[in-house]
XYZ file of N, CA and C in Angstrom:
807
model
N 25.934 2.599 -6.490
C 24.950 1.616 -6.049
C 23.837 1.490 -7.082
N 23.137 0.512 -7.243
C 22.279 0.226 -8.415
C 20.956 0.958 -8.005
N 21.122 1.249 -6.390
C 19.457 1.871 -6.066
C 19.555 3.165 -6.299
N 20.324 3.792 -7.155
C 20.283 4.820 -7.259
C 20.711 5.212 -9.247
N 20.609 6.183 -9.730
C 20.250 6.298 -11.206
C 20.631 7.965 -11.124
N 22.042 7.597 -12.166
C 23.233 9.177 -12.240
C 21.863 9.662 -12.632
N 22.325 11.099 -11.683
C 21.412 12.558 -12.487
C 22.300 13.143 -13.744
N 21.500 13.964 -14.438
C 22.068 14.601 -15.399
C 21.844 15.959 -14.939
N 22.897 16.902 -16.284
C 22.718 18.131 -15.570
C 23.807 18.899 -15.400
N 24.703 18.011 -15.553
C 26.338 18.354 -15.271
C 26.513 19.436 -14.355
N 28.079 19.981 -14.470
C 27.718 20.885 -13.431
C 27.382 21.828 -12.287
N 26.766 22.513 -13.869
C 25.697 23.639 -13.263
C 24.912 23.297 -12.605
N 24.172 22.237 -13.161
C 22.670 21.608 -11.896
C 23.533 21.297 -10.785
N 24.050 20.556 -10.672
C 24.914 20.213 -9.301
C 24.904 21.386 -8.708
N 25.704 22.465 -9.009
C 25.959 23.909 -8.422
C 24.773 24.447 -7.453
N 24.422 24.494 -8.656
C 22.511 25.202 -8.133
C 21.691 24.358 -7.304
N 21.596 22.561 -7.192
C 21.190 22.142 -5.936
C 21.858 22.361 -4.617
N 23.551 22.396 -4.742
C 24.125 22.408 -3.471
C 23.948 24.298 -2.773
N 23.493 24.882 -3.766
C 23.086 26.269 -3.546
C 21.985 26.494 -2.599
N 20.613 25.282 -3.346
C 19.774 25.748 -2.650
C 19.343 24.741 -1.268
N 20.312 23.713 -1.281
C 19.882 23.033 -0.200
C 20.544 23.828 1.168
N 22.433 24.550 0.720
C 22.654 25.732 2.092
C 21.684 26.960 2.261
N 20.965 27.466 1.261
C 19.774 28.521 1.410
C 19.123 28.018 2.405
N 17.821 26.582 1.984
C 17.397 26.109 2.659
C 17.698 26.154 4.341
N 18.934 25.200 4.338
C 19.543 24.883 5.860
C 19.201 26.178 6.472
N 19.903 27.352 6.279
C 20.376 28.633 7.044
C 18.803 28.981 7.468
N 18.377 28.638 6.683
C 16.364 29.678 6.716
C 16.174 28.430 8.068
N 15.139 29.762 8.791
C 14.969 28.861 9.880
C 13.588 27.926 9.856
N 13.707 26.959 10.041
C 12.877 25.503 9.994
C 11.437 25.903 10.485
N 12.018 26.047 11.489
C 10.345 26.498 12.185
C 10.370 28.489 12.014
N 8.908 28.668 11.707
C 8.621 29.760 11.126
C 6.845 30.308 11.271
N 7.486 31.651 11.800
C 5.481 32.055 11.832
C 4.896 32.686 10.730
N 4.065 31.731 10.679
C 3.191 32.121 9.381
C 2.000 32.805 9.579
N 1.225 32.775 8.610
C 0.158 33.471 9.146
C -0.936 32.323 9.363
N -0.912 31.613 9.974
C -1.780 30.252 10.574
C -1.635 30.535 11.838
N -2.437 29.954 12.571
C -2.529 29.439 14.022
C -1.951 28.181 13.985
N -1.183 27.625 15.304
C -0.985 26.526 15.502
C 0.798 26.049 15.259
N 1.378 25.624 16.296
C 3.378 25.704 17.197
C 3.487 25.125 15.838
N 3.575 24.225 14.898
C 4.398 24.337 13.710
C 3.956 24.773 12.209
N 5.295 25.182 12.150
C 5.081 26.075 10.677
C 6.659 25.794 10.070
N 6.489 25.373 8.992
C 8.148 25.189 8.212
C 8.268 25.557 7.107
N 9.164 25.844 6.478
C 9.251 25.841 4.927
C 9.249 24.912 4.185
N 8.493 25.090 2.798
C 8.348 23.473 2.170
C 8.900 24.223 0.568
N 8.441 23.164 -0.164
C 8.813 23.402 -1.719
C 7.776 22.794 -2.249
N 7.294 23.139 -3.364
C 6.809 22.489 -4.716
C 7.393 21.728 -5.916
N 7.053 20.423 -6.326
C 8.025 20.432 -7.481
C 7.168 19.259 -8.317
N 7.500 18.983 -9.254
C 6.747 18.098 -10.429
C 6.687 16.715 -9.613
N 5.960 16.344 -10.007
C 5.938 14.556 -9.562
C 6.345 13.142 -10.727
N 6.660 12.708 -10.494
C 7.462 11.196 -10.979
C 6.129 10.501 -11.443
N 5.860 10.502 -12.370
C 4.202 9.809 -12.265
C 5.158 8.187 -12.803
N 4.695 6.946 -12.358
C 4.386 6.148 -12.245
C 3.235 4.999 -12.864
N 3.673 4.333 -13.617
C 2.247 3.349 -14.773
C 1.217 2.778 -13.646
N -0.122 3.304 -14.161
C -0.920 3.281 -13.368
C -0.989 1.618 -13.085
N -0.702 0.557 -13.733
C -0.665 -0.517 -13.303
C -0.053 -0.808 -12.441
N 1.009 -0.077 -12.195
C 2.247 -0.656 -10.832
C 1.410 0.139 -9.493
N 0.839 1.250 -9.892
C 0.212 1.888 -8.942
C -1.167 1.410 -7.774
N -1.624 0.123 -8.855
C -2.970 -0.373 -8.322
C -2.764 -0.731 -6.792
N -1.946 -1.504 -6.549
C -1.723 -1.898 -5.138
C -1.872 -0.873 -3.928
N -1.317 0.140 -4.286
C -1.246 1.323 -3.535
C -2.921 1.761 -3.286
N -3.684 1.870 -4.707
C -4.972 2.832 -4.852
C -5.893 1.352 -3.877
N -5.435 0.717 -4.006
C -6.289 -0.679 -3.198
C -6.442 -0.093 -1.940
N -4.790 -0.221 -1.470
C -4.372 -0.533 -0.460
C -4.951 1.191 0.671
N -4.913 2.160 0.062
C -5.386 3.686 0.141
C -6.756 3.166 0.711
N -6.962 2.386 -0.256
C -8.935 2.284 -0.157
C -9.365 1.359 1.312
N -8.529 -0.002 1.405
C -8.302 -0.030 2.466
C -8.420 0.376 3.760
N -7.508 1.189 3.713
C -7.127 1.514 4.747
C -8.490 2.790 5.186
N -8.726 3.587 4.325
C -9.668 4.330 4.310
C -11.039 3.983 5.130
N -11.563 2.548 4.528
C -12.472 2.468 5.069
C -12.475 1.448 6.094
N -11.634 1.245 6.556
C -10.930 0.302 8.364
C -10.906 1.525 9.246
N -10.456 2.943 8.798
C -10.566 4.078 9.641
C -11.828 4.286 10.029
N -12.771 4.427 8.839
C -13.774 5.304 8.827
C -14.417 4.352 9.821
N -14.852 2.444 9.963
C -15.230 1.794 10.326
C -14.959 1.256 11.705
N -13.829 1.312 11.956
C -12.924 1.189 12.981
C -12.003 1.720 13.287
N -12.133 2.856 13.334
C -10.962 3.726 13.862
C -11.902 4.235 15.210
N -12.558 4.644 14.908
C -13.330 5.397 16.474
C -12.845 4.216 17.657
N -12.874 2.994 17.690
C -12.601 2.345 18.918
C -11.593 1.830 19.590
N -10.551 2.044 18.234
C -9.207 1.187 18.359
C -8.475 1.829 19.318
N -8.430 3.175 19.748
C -7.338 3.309 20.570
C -8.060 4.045 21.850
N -9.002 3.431 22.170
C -9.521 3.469 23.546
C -8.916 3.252 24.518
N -7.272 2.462 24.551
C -6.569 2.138 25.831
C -5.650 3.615 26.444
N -6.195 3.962 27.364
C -6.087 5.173 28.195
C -4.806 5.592 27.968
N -3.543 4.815 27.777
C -1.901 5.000 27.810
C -1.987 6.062 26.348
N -3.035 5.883 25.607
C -2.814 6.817 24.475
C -3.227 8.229 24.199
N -2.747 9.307 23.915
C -3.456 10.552 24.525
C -4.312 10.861 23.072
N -5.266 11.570 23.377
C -6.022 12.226 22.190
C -5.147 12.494 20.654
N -4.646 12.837 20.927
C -3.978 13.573 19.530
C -3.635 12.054 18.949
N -3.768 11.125 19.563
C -2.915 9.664 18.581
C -4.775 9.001 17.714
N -5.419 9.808 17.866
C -7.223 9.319 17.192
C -7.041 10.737 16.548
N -6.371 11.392 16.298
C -6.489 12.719 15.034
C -6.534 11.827 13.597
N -7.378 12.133 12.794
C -7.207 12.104 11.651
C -7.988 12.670 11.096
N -7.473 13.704 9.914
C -6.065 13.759 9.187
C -5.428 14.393 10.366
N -4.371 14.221 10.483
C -3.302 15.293 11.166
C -1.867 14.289 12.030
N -2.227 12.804 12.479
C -1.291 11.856 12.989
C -1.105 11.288 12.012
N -0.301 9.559 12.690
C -0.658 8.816 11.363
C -0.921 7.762 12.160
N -0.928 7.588 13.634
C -1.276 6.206 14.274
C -2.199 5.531 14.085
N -3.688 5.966 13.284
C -4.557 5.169 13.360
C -4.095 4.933 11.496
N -3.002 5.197 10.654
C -2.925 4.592 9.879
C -2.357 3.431 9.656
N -1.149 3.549 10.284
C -0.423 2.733 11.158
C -0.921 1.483 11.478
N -2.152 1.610 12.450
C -2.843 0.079 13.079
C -3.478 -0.135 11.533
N -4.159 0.453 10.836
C -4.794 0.392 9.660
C -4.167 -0.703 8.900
N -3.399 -0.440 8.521
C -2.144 -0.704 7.445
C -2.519 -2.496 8.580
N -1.906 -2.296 9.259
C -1.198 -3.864 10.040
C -2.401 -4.546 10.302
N -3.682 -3.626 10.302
C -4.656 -4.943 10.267
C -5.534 -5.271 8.618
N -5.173 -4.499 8.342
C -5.438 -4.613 6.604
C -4.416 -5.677 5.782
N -3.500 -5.243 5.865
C -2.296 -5.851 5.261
C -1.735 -7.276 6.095
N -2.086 -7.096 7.303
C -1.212 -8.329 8.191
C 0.092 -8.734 8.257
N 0.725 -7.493 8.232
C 2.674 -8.160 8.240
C 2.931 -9.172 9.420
N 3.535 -9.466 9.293
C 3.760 -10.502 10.302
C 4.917 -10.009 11.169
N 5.738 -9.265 10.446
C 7.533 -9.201 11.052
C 7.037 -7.641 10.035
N 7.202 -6.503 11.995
C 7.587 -4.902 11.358
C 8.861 -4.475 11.929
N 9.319 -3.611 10.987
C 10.351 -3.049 11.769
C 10.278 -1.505 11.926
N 10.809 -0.599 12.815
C 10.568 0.130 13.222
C 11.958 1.007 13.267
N 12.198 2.415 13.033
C 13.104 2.731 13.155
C 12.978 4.069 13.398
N 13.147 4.034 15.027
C 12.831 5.650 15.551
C 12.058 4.694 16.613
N 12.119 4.362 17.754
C 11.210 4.094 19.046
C 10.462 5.394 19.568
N 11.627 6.304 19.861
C 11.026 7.893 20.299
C 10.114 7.333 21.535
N 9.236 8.257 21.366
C 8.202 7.917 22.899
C 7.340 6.348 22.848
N 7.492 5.513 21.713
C 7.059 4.609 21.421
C 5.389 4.342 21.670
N 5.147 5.614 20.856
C 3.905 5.458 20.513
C 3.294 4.816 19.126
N 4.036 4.854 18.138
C 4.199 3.915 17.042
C 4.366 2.477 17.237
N 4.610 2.102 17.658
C 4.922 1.048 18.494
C 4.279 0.191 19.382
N 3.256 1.151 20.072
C 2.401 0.518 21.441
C 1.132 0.268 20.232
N 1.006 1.265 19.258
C 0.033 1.006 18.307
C -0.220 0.006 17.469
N 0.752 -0.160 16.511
C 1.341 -1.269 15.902
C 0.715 -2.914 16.993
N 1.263 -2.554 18.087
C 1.245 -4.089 18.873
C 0.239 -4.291 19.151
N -0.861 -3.269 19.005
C -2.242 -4.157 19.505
C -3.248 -4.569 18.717
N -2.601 -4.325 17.057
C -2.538 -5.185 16.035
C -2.780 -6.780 15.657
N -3.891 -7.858 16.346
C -3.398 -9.018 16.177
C -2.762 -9.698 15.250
N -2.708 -8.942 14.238
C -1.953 -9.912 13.121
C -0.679 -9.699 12.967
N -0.061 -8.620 14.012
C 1.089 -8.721 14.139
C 2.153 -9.482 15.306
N 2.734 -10.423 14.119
C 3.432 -11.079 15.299
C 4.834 -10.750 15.861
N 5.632 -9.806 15.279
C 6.926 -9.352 15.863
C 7.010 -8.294 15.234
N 7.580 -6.952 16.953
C 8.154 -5.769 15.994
C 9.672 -5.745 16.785
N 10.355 -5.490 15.808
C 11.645 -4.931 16.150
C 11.905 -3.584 16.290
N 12.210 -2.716 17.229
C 12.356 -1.083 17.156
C 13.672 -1.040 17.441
N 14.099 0.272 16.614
C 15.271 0.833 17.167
C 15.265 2.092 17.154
N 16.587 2.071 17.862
C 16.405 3.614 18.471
C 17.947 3.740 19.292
N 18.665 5.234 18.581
C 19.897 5.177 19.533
C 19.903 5.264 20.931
N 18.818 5.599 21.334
C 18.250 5.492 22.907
C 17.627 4.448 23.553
N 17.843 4.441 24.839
C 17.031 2.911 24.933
C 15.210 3.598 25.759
N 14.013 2.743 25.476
C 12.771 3.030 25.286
C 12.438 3.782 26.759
N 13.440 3.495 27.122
C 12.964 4.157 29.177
C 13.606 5.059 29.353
N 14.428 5.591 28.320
C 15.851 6.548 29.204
C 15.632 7.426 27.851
N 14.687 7.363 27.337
C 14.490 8.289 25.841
C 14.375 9.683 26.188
N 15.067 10.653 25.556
C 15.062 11.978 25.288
C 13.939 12.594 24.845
N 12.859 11.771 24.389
C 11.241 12.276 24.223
C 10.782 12.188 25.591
N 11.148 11.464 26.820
C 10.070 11.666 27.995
C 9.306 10.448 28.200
N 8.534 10.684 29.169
C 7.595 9.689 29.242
C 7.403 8.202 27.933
N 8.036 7.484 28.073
C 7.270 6.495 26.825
C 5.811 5.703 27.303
N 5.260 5.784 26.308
C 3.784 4.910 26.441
C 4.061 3.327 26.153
N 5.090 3.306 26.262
C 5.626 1.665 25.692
C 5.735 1.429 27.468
N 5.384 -0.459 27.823
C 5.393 -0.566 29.111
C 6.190 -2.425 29.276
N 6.885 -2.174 30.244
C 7.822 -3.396 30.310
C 7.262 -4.456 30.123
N 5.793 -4.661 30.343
C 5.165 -6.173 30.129
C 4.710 -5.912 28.382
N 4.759 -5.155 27.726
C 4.772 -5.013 26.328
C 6.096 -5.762 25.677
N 7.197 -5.538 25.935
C 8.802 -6.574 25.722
C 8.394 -7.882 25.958
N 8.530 -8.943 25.241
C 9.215 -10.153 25.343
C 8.725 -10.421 23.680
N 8.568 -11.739 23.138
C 8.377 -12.349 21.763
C 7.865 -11.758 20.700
N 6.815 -10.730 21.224
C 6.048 -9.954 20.596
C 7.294 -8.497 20.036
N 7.972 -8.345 20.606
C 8.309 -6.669 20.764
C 9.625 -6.924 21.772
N 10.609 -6.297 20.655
C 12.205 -6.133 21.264
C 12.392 -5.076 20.666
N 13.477 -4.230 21.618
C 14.291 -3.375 21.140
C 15.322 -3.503 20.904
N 16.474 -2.527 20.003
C 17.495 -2.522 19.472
C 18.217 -1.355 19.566
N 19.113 -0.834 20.679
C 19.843 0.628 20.913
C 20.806 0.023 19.440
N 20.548 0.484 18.679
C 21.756 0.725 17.553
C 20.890 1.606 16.503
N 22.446 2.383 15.645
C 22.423 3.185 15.465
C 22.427 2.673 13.496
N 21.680 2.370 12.960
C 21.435 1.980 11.842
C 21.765 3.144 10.606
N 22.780 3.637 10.792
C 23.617 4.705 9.776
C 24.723 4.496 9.964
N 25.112 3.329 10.481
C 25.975 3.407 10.670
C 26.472 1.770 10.007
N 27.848 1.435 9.125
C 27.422 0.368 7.992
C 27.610 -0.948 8.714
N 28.563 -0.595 9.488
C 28.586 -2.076 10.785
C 27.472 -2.551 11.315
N 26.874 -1.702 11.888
C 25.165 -1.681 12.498
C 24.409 -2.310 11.654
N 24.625 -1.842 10.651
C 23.158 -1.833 9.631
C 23.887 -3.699 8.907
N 24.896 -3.760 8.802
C 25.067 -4.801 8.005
C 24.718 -6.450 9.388
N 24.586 -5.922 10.744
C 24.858 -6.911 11.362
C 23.857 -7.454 11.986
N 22.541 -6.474 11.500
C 20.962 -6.395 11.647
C 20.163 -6.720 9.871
N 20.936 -6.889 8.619
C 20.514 -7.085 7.286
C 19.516 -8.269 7.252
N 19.947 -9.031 8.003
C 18.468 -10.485 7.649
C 17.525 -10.381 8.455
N 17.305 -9.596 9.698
C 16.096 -9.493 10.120
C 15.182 -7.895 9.686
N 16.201 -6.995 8.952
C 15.489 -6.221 8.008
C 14.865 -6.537 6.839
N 15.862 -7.703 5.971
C 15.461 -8.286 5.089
C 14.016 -8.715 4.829
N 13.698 -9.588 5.720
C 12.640 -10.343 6.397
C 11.549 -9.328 6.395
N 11.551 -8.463 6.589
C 10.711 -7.357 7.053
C 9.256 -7.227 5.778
N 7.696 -7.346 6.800
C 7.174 -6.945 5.951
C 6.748 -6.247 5.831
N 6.579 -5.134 6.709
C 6.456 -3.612 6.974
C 7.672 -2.881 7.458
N 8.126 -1.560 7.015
C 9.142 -1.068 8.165
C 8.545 0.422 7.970
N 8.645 0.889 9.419
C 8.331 1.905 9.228
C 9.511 2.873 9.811
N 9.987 3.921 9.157
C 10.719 4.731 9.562
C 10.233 6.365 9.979
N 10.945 6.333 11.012
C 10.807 7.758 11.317
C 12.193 8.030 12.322
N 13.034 8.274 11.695
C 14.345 8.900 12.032
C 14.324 10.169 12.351
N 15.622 10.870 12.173
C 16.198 11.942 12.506
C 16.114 13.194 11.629
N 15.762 12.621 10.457
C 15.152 13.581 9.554
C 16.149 14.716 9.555
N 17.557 14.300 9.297
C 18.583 15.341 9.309
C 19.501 15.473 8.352
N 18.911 15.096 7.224
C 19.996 15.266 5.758
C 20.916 13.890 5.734
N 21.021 13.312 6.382
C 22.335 12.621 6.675
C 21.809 10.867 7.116
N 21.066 10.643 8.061
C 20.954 9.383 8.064
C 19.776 8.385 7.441
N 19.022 9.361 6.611
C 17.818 8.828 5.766
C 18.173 8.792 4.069
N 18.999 9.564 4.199
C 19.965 9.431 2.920
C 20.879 8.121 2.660
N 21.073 7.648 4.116
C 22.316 6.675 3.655
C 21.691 5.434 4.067
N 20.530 5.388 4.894
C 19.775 3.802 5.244
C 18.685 3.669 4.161
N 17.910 4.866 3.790
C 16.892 4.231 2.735
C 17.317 2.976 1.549
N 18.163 3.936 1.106
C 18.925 3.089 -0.614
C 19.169 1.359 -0.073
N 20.127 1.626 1.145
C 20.265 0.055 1.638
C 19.173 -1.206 1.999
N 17.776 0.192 2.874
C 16.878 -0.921 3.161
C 15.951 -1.418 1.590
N 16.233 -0.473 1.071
C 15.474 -0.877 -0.607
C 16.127 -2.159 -1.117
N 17.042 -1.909 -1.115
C 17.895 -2.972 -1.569
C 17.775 -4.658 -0.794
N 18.052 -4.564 0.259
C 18.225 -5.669 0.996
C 16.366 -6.416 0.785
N 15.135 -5.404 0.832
C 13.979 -5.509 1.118
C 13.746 -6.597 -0.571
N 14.049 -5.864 -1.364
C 13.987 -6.361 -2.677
C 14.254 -7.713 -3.031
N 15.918 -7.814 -2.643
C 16.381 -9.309 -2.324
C 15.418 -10.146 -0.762
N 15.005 -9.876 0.104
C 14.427 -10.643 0.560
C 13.716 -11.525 0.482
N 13.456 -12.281 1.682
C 12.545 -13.834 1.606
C 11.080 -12.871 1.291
N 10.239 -13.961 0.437
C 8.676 -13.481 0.838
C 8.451 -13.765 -0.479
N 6.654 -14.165 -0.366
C 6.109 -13.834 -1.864
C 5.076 -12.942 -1.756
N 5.033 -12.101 -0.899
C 3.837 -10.670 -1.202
C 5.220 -9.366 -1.002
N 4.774 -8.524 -2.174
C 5.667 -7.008 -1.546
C 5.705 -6.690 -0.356
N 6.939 -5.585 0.325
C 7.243 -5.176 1.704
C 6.570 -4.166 1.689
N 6.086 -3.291 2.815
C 5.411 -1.992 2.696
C 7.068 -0.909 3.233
N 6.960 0.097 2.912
C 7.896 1.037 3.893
C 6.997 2.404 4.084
N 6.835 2.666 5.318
C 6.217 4.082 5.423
C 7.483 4.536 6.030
N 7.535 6.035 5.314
C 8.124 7.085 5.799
C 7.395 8.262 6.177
N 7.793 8.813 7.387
C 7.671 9.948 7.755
C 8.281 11.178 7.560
N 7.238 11.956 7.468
C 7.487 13.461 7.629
C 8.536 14.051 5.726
N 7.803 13.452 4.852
C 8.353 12.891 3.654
C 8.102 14.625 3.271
N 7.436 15.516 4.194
C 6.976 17.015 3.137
C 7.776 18.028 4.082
N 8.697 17.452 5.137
C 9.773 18.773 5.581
C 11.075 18.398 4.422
N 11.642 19.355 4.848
C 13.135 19.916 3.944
C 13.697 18.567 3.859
N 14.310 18.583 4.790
C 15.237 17.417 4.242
C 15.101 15.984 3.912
N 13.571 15.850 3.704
C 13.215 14.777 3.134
C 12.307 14.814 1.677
N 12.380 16.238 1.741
C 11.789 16.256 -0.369
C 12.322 15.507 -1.134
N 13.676 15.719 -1.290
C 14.155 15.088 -2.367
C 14.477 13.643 -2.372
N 14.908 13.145 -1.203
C 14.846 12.049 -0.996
C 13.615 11.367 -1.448
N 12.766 11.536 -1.194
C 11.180 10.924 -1.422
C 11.022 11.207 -2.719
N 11.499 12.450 -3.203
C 11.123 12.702 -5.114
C 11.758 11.418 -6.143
N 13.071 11.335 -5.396
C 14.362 10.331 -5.893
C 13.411 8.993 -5.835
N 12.548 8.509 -5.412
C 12.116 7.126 -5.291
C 11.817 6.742 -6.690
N 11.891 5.957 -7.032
C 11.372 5.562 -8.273
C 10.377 4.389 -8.232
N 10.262 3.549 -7.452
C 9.647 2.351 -6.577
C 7.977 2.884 -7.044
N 6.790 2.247 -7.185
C 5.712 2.821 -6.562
C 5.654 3.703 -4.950
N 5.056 4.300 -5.602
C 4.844 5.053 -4.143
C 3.566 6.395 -3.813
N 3.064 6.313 -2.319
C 2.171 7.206 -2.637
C 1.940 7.908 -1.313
N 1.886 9.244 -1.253
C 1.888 9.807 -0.076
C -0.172 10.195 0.633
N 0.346 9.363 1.811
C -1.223 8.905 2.261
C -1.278 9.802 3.043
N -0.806 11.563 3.019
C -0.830 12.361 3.850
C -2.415 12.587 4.463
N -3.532 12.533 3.762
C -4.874 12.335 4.262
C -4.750 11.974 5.499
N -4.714 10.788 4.956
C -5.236 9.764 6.305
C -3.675 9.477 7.541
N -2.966 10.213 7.283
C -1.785 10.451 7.771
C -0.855 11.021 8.595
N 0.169 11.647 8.578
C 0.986 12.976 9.414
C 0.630 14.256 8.672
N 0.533 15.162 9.211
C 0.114 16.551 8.494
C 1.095 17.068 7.631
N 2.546 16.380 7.898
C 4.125 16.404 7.240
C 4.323 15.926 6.580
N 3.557 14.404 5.906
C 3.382 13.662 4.968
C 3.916 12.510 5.331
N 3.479 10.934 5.195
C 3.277 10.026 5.221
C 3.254 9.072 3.962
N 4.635 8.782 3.463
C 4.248 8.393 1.987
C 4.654 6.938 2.208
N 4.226 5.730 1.759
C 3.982 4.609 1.109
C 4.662 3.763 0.148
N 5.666 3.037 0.665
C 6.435 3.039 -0.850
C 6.303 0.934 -1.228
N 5.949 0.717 -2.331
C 5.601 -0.475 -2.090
C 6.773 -1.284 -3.007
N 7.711 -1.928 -1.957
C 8.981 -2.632 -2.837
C 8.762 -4.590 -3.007
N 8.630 -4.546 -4.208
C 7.997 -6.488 -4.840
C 9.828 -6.886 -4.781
N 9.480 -8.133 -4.153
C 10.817 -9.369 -4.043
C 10.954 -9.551 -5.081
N 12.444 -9.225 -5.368
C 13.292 -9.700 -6.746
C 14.566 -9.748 -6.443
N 15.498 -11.188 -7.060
C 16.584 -11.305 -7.148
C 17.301 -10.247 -8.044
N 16.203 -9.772 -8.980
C 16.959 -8.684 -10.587
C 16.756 -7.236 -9.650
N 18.407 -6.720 -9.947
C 18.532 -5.595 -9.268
C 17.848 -4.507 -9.962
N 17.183 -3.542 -9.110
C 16.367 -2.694 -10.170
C 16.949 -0.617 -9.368
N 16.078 -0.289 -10.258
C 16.892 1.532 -9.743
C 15.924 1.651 -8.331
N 15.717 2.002 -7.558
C 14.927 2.301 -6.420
C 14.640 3.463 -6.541
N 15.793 4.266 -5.961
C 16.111 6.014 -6.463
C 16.851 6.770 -7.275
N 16.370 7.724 -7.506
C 17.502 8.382 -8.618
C 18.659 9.060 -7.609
N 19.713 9.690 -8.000
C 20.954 10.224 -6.815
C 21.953 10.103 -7.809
C-alpha cells in the first residue's frame, strides 16, 4: 500500500521487533507502580520523527486554539448534568478537547469510531457547528457493554446516527468509504488491540487524502501512549502532534491529513 514506506533492517530488525512486541504482550498491561491511582501500564520511550516546522504550523495554531477556548470556555461547557465530573478533567480526559477542536475548527461531518458509553459523542453534539456525527460501534449505543450510555434517544435523528458495523473488517469499511471520505474530523477510539487500528488507520489516511474538501481533515486518536498503539503512531509520517496536555492522560495525538489526488507515504510499515 502506498500509505505505508518498506522498513529497513532486514532480518534481524524484523526478528528483534517481533521479539519485543511477544515480551511486551505476555507482561501484564495493567501494573502497580509506585503511584496512587487504578491505572498503571507499561510504556516505552523512543526517538521522534521530527517533521518541517512549516508543515507543523497548523497544528502549533491549532494547539493554541484550542488552549485558549479551554482556558476561556471550558469551565461552562459541560454543565449538562448527563455528564459526570471526570468529563471537565483537564489534563487527564480529552472531552473538553474534543468540544474544543469542533468549536474552533467547525467540521461540519465527524466521524466517530468507538460509540462505547457515548460520551464522546454527547460532547461533540452540543457543538453548534457541528452538523452530522456518524458513530460506530460493534455494539449498538443502548445494549453497549460499557453500561449506562449518556447518549439519549431524542439525541438520534439528522444530527447523529449510528452504525453497528465493524470497520476492520474490508467489506464494512469499503461500503461506508464515501461518508468517511467526506469526513472532517474523525475521531477514533477503538479496541486498541494490535489488530484493528493497524488495519483501518492506513485505509482511513488514504481515502481522507483523496477526499472532497478544500481545508485538511483532522484525525484524533486515542490512547496513542499504551502498547499497542506506539508504533503505530511513531509510523505516521503525516503532521502530527500529541495534545496529551490538554488531553487523555494515555495520549491524544492529532494528525492533520491535506486533500490530494497525489498519493503520498502516510506511515512507515
Amino acid at each position: 500500500m502506498h500509505r505505508f514506506r518498506s522498513r529497513s533492517g532486514g532480518a534481524r530488525a524484523r526478528v528483534e521487533r517481533l521479539l519485543a512486541r511477544r515480551l511486551m504482550a505476555r507482561s501484564n498491561a495493567r501494573i502497580r507502580g509506585p503511584w496512587s491511582g487504578s491505572h498503571n501500564e507499561w510504556s516505552l520511550i523512543h526517538e521522534a520523527r521530527a517533521r518541517p516546522l512549516a508543515e507543523m504550523a497548523p497544528l502549533l495554531d491549532l494547539l493554541a486554539d484550542v488552549s485558549r477556548w479551554i482556558r476561556e470556555e471550558g469551565p461552562a461547557c459541560l454543565e449538562d448534568p448527563r455528564f459526570p465530573p471526570a468529563a471537565a478533567i483537564c489534563p487527564g480526559e480529552h472531552y473538553l478537547l474534543l468540544r474544543a477542536i469542533c468549536d474552533v475548527v467547525g467540521p461540519s461531518r465527524v466521524v466517530e469510531i468507538g460509540t462505547a458509553s457515548g460520551g464522546s459523542a454527547a460532547v461533540m453534539l452540543t457543538s453548534r457547528r457541528v452538523d452530522r456525527i456518524d458513530t460506530y460501534d460493534v455494539e449498538p449505543w443502548d445494549r453497549s457493554s460499557w453500561g449506562r450510555s449518556l447518549l439519549r434517544v431524542e439525541d438520534f435523528g439528522e444530527r447523529l446516527e449510528q452504525h453497528v458495523v465493524d470497520l476492520g473488517d474490508a467489506a464494512a469499511f469499503d461500503a461506508h468509504v464515501n461518508r468517511l471520505a467526506r469526513a472532517d474530523l474523525v475521531f477514533a477510539d477503538g479496541p486498541k488491540d494490535g489488530v484493528f487500528e493497524q488495519r483501518f488507520l492506513p485505509k482511513l489516511l488514504t481515502v481522507l487524502e483523496g477526499g472532497a474538501g478544500d481545508r485538511p481533515a483532522l484525525v484524533v486518536l486515542d490512547d496513542i501512549r499504551v502498547r499497542p498503539m506506539q508504533e503505530l503512531w511513531r509510523d505516521v509520517t503525516l503532521p502530527k502532534m500529541d495534545f496529551v496536555t490538554l488531553g487523555h492522560f494515555s495520549g491524544t495525538g492529532v494528525i492533520l491529513v491535506s486533500r490530494s489526488t497525489e498519493p503520498r507515504k502516510a506511515l512507515e510499515r
